[in-house]
Coordinates of C-alpha atoms and ligand atoms in Angstrom, one line a residue:
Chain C
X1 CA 138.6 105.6 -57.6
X2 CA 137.6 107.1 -60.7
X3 CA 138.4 106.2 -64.0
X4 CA 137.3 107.5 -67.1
X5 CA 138.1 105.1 -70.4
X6 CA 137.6 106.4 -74.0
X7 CA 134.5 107.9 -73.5
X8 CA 132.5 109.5 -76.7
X9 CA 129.3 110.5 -76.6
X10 CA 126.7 112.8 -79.1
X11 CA 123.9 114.1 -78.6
X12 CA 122.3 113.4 -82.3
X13 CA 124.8 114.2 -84.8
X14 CA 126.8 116.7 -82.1
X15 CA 129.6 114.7 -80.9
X16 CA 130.1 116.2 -77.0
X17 CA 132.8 114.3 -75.8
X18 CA 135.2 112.9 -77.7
X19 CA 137.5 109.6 -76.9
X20 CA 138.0 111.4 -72.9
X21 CA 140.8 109.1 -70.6
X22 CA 141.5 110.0 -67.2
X23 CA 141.8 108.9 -63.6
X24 CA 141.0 110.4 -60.0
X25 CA 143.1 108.0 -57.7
X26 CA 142.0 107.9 -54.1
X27 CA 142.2 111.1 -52.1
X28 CA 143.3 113.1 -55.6
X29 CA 141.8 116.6 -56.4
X30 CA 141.5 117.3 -59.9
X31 CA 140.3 120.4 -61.6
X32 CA 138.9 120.6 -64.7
X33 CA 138.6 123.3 -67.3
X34 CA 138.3 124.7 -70.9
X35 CA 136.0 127.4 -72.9
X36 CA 132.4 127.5 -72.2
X37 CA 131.2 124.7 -74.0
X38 CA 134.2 122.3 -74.2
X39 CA 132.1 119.4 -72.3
X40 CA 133.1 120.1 -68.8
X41 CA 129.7 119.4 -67.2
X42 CA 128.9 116.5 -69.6
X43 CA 132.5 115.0 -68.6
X44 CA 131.5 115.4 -65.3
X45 CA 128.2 114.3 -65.4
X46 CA 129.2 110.7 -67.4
X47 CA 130.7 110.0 -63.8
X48 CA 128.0 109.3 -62.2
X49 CA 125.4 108.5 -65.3
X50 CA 123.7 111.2 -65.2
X51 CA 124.3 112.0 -68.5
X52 CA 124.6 108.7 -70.6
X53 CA 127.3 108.0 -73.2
X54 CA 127.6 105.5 -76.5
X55 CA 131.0 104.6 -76.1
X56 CA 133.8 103.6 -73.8
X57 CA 133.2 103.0 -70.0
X58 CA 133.4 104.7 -66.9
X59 CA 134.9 103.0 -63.9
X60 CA 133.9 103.8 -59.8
X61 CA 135.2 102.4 -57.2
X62 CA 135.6 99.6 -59.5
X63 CA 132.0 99.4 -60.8
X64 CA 131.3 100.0 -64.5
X65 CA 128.5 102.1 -65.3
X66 CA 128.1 100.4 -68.7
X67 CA 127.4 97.6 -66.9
X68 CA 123.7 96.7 -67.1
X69 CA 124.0 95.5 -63.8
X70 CA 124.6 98.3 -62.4
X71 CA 122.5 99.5 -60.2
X72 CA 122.7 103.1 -60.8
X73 CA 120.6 104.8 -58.1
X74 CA 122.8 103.0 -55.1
X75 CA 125.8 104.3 -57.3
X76 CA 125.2 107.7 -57.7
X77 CA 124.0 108.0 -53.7
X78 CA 127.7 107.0 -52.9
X79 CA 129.2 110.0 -55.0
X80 CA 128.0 113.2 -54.2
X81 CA 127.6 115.9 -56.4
X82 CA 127.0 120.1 -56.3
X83 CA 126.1 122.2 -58.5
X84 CA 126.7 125.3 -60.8
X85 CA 123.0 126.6 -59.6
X86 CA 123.1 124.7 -56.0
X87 CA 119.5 122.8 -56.9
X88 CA 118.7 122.6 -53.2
X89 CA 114.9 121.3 -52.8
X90 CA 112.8 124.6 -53.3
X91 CA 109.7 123.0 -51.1
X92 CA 111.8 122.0 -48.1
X93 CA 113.3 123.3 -45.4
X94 CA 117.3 123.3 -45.3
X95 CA 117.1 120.5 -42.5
X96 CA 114.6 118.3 -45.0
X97 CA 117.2 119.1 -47.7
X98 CA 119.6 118.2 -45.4
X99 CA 117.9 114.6 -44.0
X100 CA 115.2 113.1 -47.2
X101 CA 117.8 111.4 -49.4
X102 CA 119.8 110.0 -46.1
X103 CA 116.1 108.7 -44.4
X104 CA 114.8 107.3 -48.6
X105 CA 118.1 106.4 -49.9
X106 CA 120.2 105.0 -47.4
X107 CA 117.2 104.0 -44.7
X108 CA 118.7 105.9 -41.8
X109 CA 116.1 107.1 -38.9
X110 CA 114.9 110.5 -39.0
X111 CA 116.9 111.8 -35.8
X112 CA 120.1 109.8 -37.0
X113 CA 119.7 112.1 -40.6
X114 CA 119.2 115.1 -38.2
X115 CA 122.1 114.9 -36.5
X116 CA 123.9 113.8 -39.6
X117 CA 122.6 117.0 -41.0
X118 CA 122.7 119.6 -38.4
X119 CA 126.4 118.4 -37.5
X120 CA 127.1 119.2 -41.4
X121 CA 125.2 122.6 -41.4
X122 CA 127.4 123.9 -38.3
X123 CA 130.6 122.8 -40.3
X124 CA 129.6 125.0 -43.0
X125 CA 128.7 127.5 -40.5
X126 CA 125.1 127.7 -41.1
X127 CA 123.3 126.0 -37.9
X128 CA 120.5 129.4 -37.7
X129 CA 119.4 128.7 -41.0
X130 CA 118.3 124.8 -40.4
X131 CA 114.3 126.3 -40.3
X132 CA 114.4 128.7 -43.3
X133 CA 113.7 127.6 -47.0
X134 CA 116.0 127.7 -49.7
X135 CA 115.1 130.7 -51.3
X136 CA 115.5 132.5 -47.9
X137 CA 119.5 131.8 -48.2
X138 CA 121.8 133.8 -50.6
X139 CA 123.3 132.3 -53.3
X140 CA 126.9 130.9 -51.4
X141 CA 124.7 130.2 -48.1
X142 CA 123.1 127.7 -50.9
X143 CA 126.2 126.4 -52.0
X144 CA 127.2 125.6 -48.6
X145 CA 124.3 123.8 -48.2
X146 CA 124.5 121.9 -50.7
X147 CA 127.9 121.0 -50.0
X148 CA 126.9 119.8 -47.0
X149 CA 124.0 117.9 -48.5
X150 CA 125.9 115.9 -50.5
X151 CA 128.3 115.0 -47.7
X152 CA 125.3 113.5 -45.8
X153 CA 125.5 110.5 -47.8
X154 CA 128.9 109.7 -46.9
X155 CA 130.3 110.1 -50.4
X156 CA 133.4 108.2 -51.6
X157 CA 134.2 110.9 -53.4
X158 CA 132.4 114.5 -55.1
X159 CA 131.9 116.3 -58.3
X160 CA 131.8 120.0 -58.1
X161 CA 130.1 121.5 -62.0
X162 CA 131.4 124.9 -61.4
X163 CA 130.5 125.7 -57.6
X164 CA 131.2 129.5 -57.6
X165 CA 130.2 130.7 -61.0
X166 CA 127.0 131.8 -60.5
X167 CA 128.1 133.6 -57.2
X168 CA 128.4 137.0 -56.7
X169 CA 132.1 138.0 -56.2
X170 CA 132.3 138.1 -52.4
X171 CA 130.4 134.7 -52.1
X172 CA 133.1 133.2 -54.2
X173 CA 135.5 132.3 -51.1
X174 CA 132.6 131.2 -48.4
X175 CA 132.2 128.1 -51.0
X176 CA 136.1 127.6 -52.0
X177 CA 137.1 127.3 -48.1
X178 CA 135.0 124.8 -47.3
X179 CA 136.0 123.1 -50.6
X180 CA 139.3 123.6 -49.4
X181 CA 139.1 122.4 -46.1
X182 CA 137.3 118.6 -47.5
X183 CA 140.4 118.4 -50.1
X184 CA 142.5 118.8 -47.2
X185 CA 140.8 116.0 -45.5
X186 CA 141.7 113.8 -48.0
X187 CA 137.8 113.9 -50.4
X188 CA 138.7 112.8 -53.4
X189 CA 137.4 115.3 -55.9
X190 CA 137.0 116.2 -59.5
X191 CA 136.2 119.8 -59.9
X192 CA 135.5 121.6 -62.8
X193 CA 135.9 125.0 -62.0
X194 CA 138.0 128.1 -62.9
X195 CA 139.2 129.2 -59.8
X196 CA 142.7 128.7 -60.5
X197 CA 143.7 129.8 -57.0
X198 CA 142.1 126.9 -55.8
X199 CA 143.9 124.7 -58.5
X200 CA 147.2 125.9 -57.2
X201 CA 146.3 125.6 -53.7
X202 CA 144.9 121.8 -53.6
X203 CA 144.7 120.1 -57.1
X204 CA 147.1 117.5 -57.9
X205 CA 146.4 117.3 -61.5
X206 CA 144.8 119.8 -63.9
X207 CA 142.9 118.7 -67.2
X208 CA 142.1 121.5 -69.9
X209 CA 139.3 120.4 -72.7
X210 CA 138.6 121.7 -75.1
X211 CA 135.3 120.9 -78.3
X212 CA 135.1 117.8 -76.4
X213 CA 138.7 116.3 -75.9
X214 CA 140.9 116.3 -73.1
X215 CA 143.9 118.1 -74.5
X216 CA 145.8 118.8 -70.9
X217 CA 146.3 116.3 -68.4
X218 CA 148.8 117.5 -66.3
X219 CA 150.1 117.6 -62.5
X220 CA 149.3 121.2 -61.1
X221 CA 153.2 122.2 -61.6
X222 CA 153.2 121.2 -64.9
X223 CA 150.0 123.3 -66.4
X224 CA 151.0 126.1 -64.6
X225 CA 154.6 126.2 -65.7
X226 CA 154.0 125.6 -69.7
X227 CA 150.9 123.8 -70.7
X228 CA 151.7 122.1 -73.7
X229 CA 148.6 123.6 -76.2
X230 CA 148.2 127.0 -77.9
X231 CA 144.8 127.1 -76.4
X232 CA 145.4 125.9 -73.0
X233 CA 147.9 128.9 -73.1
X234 CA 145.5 131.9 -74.3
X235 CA 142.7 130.1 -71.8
X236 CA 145.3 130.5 -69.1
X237 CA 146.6 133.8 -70.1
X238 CA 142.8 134.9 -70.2
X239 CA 141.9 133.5 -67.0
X240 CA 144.9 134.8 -64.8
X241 CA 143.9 138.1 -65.9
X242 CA 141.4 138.6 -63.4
Chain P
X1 CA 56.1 142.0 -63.4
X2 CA 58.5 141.3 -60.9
X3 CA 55.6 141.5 -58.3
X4 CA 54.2 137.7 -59.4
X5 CA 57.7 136.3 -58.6
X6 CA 57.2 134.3 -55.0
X7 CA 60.3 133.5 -53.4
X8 CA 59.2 132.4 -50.7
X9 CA 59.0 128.7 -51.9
X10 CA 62.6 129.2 -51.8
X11 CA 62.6 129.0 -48.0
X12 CA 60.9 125.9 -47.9
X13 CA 62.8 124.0 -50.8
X14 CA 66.0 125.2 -48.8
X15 CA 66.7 121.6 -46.8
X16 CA 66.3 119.7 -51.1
X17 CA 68.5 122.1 -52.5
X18 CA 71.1 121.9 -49.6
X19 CA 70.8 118.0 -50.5
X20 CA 71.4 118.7 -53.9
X21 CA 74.3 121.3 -53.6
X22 CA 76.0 118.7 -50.8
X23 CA 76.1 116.0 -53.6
X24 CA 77.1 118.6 -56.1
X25 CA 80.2 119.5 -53.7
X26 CA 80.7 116.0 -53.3
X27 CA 80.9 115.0 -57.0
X28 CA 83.2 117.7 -57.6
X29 CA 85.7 116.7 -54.7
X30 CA 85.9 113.2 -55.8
X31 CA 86.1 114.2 -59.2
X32 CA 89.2 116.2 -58.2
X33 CA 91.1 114.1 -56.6
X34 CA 90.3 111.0 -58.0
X35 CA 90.5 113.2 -61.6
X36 CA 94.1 114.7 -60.2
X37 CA 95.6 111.2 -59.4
X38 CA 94.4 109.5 -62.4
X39 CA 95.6 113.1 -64.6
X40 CA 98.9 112.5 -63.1
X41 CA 99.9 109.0 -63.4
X42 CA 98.5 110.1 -67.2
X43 CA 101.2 112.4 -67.6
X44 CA 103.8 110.7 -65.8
X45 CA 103.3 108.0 -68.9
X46 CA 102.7 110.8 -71.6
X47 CA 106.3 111.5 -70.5
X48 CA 107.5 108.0 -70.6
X49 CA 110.1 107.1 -72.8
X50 CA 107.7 103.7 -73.1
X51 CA 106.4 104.9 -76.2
X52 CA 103.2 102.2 -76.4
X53 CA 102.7 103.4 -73.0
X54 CA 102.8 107.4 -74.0
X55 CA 100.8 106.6 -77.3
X56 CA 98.0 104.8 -75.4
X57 CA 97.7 107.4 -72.7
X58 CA 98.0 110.7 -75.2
X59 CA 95.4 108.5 -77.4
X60 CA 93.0 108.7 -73.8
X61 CA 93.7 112.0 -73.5
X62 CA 92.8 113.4 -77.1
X63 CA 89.8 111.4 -77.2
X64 CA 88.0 112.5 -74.1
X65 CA 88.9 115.9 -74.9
X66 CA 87.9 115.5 -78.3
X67 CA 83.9 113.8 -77.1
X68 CA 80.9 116.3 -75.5
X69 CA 81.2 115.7 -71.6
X70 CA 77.3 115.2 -72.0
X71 CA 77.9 112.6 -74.2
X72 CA 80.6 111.0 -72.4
X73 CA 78.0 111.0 -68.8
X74 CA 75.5 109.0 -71.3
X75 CA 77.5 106.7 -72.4
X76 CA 79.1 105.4 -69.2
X77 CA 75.6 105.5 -67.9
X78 CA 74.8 103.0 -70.2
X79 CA 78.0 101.1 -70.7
X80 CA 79.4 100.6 -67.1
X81 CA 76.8 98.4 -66.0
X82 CA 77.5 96.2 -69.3
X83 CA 81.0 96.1 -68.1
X84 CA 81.2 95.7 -64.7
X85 CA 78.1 93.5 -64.9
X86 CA 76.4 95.0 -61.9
X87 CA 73.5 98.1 -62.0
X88 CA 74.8 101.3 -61.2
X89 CA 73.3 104.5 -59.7
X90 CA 73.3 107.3 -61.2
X91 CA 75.3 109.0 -58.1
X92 CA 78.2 106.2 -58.6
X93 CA 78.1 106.6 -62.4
X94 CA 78.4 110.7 -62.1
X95 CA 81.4 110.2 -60.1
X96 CA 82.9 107.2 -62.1
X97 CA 82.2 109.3 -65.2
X98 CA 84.2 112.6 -63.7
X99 CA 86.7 111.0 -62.2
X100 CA 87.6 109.6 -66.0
X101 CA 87.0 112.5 -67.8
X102 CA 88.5 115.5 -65.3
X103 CA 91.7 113.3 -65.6
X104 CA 92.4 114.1 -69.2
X105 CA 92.0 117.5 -68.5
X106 CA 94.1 117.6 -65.2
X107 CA 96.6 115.3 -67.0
X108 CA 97.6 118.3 -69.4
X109 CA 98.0 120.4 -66.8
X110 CA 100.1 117.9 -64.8
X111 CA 101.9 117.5 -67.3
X112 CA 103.0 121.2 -68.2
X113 CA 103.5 121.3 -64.3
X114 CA 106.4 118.4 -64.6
X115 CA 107.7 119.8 -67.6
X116 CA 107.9 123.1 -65.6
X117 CA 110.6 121.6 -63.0
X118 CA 114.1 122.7 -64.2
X119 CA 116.3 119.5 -65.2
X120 CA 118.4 120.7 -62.9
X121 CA 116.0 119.8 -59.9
X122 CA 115.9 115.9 -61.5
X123 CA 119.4 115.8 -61.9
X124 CA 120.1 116.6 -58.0
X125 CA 117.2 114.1 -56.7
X126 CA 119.1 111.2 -59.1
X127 CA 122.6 112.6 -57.9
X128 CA 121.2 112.4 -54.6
X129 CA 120.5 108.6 -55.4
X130 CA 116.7 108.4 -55.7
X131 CA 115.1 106.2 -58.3
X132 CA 112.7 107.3 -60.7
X133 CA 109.7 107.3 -58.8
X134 CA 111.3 108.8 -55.5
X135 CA 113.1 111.2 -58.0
X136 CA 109.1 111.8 -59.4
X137 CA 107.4 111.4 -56.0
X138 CA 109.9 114.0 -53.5
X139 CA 111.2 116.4 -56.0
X140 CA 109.4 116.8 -59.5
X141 CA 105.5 117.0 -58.6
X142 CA 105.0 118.6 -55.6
X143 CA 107.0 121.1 -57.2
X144 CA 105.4 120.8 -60.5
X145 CA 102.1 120.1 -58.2
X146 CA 102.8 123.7 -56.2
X147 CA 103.7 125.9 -60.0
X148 CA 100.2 124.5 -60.9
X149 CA 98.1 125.2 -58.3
X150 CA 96.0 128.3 -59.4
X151 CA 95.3 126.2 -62.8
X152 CA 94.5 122.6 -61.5
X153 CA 92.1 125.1 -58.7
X154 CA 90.5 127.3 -62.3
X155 CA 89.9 123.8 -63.4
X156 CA 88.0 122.9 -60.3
X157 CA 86.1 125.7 -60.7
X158 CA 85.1 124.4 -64.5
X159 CA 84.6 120.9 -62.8
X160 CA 82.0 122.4 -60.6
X161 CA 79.8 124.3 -63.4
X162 CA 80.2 120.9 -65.4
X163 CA 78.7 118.6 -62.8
X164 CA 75.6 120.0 -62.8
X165 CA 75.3 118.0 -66.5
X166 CA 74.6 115.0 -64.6
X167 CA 71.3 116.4 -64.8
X168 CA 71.2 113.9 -67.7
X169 CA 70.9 111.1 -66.1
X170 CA 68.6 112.0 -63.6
X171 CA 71.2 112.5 -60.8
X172 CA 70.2 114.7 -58.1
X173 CA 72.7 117.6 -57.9
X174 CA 71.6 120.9 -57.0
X175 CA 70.6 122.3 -60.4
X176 CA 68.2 119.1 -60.7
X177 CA 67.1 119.8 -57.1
X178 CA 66.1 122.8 -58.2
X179 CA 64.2 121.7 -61.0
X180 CA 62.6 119.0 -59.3
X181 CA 61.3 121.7 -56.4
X182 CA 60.9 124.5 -59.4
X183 CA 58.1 121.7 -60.4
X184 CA 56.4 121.0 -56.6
X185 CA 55.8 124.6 -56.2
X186 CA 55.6 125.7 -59.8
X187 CA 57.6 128.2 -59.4
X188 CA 60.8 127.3 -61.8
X189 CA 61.8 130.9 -62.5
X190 CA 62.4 132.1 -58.9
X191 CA 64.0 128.1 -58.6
X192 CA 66.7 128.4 -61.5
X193 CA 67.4 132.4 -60.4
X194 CA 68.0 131.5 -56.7
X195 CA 70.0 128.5 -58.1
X196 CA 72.4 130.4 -60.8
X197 CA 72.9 133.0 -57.8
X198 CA 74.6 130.2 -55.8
X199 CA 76.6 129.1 -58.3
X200 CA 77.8 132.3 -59.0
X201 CA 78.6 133.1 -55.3
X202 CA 80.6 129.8 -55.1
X203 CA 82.8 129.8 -58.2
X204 CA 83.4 134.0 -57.9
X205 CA 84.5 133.5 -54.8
X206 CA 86.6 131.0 -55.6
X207 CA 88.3 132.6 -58.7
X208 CA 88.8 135.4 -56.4
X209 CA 91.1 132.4 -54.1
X210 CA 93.3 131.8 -56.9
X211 CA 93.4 135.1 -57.7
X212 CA 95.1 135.4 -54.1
X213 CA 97.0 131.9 -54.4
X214 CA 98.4 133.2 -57.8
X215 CA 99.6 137.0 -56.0
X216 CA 101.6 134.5 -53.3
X217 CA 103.1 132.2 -55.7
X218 CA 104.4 135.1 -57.1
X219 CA 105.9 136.3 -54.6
X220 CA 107.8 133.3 -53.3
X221 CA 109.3 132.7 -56.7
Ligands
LIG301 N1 120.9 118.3 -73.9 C1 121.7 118.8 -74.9 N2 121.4 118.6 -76.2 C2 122.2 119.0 -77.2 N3 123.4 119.6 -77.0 C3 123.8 119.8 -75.7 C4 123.0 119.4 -74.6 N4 123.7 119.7 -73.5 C5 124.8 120.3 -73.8 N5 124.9 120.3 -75.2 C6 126.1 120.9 -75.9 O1 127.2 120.2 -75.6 C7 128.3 121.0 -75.5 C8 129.0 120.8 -74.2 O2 128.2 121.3 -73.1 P1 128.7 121.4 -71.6 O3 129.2 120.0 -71.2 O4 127.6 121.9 -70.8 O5 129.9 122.4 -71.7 P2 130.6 123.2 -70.5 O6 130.1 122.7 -69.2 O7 132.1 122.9 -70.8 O8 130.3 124.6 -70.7 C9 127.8 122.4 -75.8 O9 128.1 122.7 -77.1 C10 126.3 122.3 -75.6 O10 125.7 123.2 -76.4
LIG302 MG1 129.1 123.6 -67.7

């Protein structure tokens, strides 16, 4: 579904990523993660060209993106994509959150997008908010909502740029359910995140970066047991202590 | 002293100088919007990574801000009906000259307003799938539009002193109403007091409306 082929990029004379290889096959949930810094969200973000890159190529659902020809816009509308700060629409309601993209984008009718979007909003359990603004929500109320914004476009598959981080504590597992619960329903998903409760629960493969490079690329059993680098090690030993 | 002043010739100039204050409202609306629209597609290619395209529009900019507007209302007085071949009023060439001139000015403005909107916001419209000017048109300017409304509305306020310039070129606007009646009755003092009083009035009361706009913004950020 996804696959990632020697991709470098710089930003000046800063090289970000550097030579990256990986797949998501159809249905897999991969979790990403590393030191602050490593090139998580850049990784992430080369998916689905957002962020551009100078070498290598990027492969989704067996379109290149470093094909010219690409027609990027139709490509990113078919992956969906949330978030470390949620970036729901400030200036509209959570329903117009909910329905603009599905009504521009993909040309659906305004009460099709509705009940796209309300059906969504009750699955993340927020149907009484569908009036209110963003800013009116807390912060994993958001979340959800943007979850569930992304869905509406029928993704073939979602990126997740650290969902929960910027959550208070007891928003953390409001967010990681319903993450849960779409892994479990077969999304396939790349998350970079450090929830590694989630990782144990769901992923099938863990990657660890670190100053740009993909050092770990492991099944889930296999990072946990004894990942292979010194720093994957003290990142691990660092994170599982809280 | 005060006892020569007659202001009763204000009563019966009232119905000109309502003329000349409805075409002085007038010239400022149109100035605005037409001024807005034209400021932003300015700063949407000030922005552009075109750079002939940002170079020609930052060269616009800097050079109407860089010209007297008096100068400026003379010139395309004179010059627009060279160009467009056909004579102009002095009404059409007031609003013609605004609408060109406001622009730079509302441009700059536009243009902190878009650079205002986190990337973040841009990176969720495009992840959402829009194009550049959907991405542009639903999610960067009415935000950037909204974070810069108390400025583009100060602006206005500038806009509205500034028309009564036209009085260059003979257009009638409410300061050359006045004049004009100041003359018929010979009274031009009480004329130009009773006229500065309803500028004042106007733009104080509407600084004291973005004063309010600015408290709300506030508090919904
Ligand atoms: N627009 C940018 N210009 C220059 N450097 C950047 C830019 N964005 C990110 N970086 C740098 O790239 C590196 C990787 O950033 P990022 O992918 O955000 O890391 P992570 O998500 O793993 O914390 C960091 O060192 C960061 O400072
Ligand atoms: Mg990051």
């Amino acid at each position: 579904m996804i696959e990632i082929k020697n991709v470098s990029k710089w930003y000046g004379q800063f090289q970000v990523l550097t030579e990256c290889t990986t797949q998501v096959a159809k249905g897999e949930v991969i979790v990403v993660c590393g030191p602050s810094g490593s090139g998580k969200s850049t990784l992430i973000k080369c998916v689905n060209a957002l962020e551009p890159f100078q070498q290598g190529d990027v492969v989704v659902d067996g379109i290149s993106l470093s094909d010219p020809k690409t027609d990027l816009p139709k490509l990113r509308s078919r992956v969906g994509m949330v978030f470390q700060n949620f970036e729901l629409f400030p200036h509209m309601s959570i329903t117009e959150n909910l329905t603009i993209a599905q009504v521009k984008v993909l040309g659906r009718s305004s009460d099709e997008a509705r009940d796209v979007g309300l059906k969504l909003l009750d699955r993340v359990g927020l149907t009484a908010q569908a009036a209110k603004f963003p800013g009116q929500l807390s912060g994993g109320q958001q979340q959800r909502v943007a979850i569930a914004r992304a869905l509406s476009m029928n993704p073939i598959c979602m990126l997740f740029d650290e969902p929960t981080s910027a959550l208070d504590p007891e928003m953390v597992n409001e967010v990681l359910d319903v993450m849960v619960q779409l892994a479990k329903e077969g999304m396939t998903m790349m998350c970079v995140t450090h929830e590694m409760g989630f990782a144990r629960k769901v992923a099938s493969r863990v990657i660890f970066m670190d100053h740009g490079r993909i050092v770990e690329d492991d099944s889930k059993e296999a990072f946990f047991g004894s990942p292979r680098s010194e720093r994957a090690q003290l990142f691990l030993s660092k994170i599982l202590q809280h | 002293m005060l006892s020569d002043f007659d202001f009763s010739v204000l009563t019966d100039s009232l119905p000109f100088l309502w003329a000349g204050l409805q075409f002085t409202i007038q010239l400022t609306l149109v100035a605005m919007t037409g001024g807005i629209i034209f400021g932003t597609l300015l700063a949407l290619a000030r922005l552009s990574s075109m750079k002939p395209l940002a170079m020609a529009a930052a060269a616009y900019v800097n050079t109407m801000r860089s010209i007297p507007l008096v100068m400026v209302i003379l010139w395309f007085f004179l010059l627009l009906p060279l160009l467009t071949g056909k004579p102009m009023g002095a009404e059409s060439s007031a609003m013609m000259t605004f609408m060109a001139f406001e622009a730079a000015y509302y441009s700059e403005i536009m243009r902190a307003g878009i650079q205002s909107v986190p990337r973040g916001q841009v990176h969720a419209g495009q992840a959402m799938g829009f194009t550049y000017s959907q991405s542009m048109r639903f999610v960067v300017l009415p935000q950037a539009f909204r974070n810069m409304l108390p400025i583009l509305l100060t602006q206005t306020i500038v806009l509205f002193q500034d028309t009564s310039l036209v009085y260059a070129i003979g257009s009638k606007d409410l300061l050359k109403a006045s004049e004009i009646a100041g003359k018929n009755y010979n009274r031009p003092i009480e004329m130009y007091i009773f006229v500065a009083l309803i500028y004042f009035i106007i733009c104080f009361s509407l600084s004291q409306l973005v004063k309010r706009l600015q408290q709300r913004i506030a508090i919904i950020r």
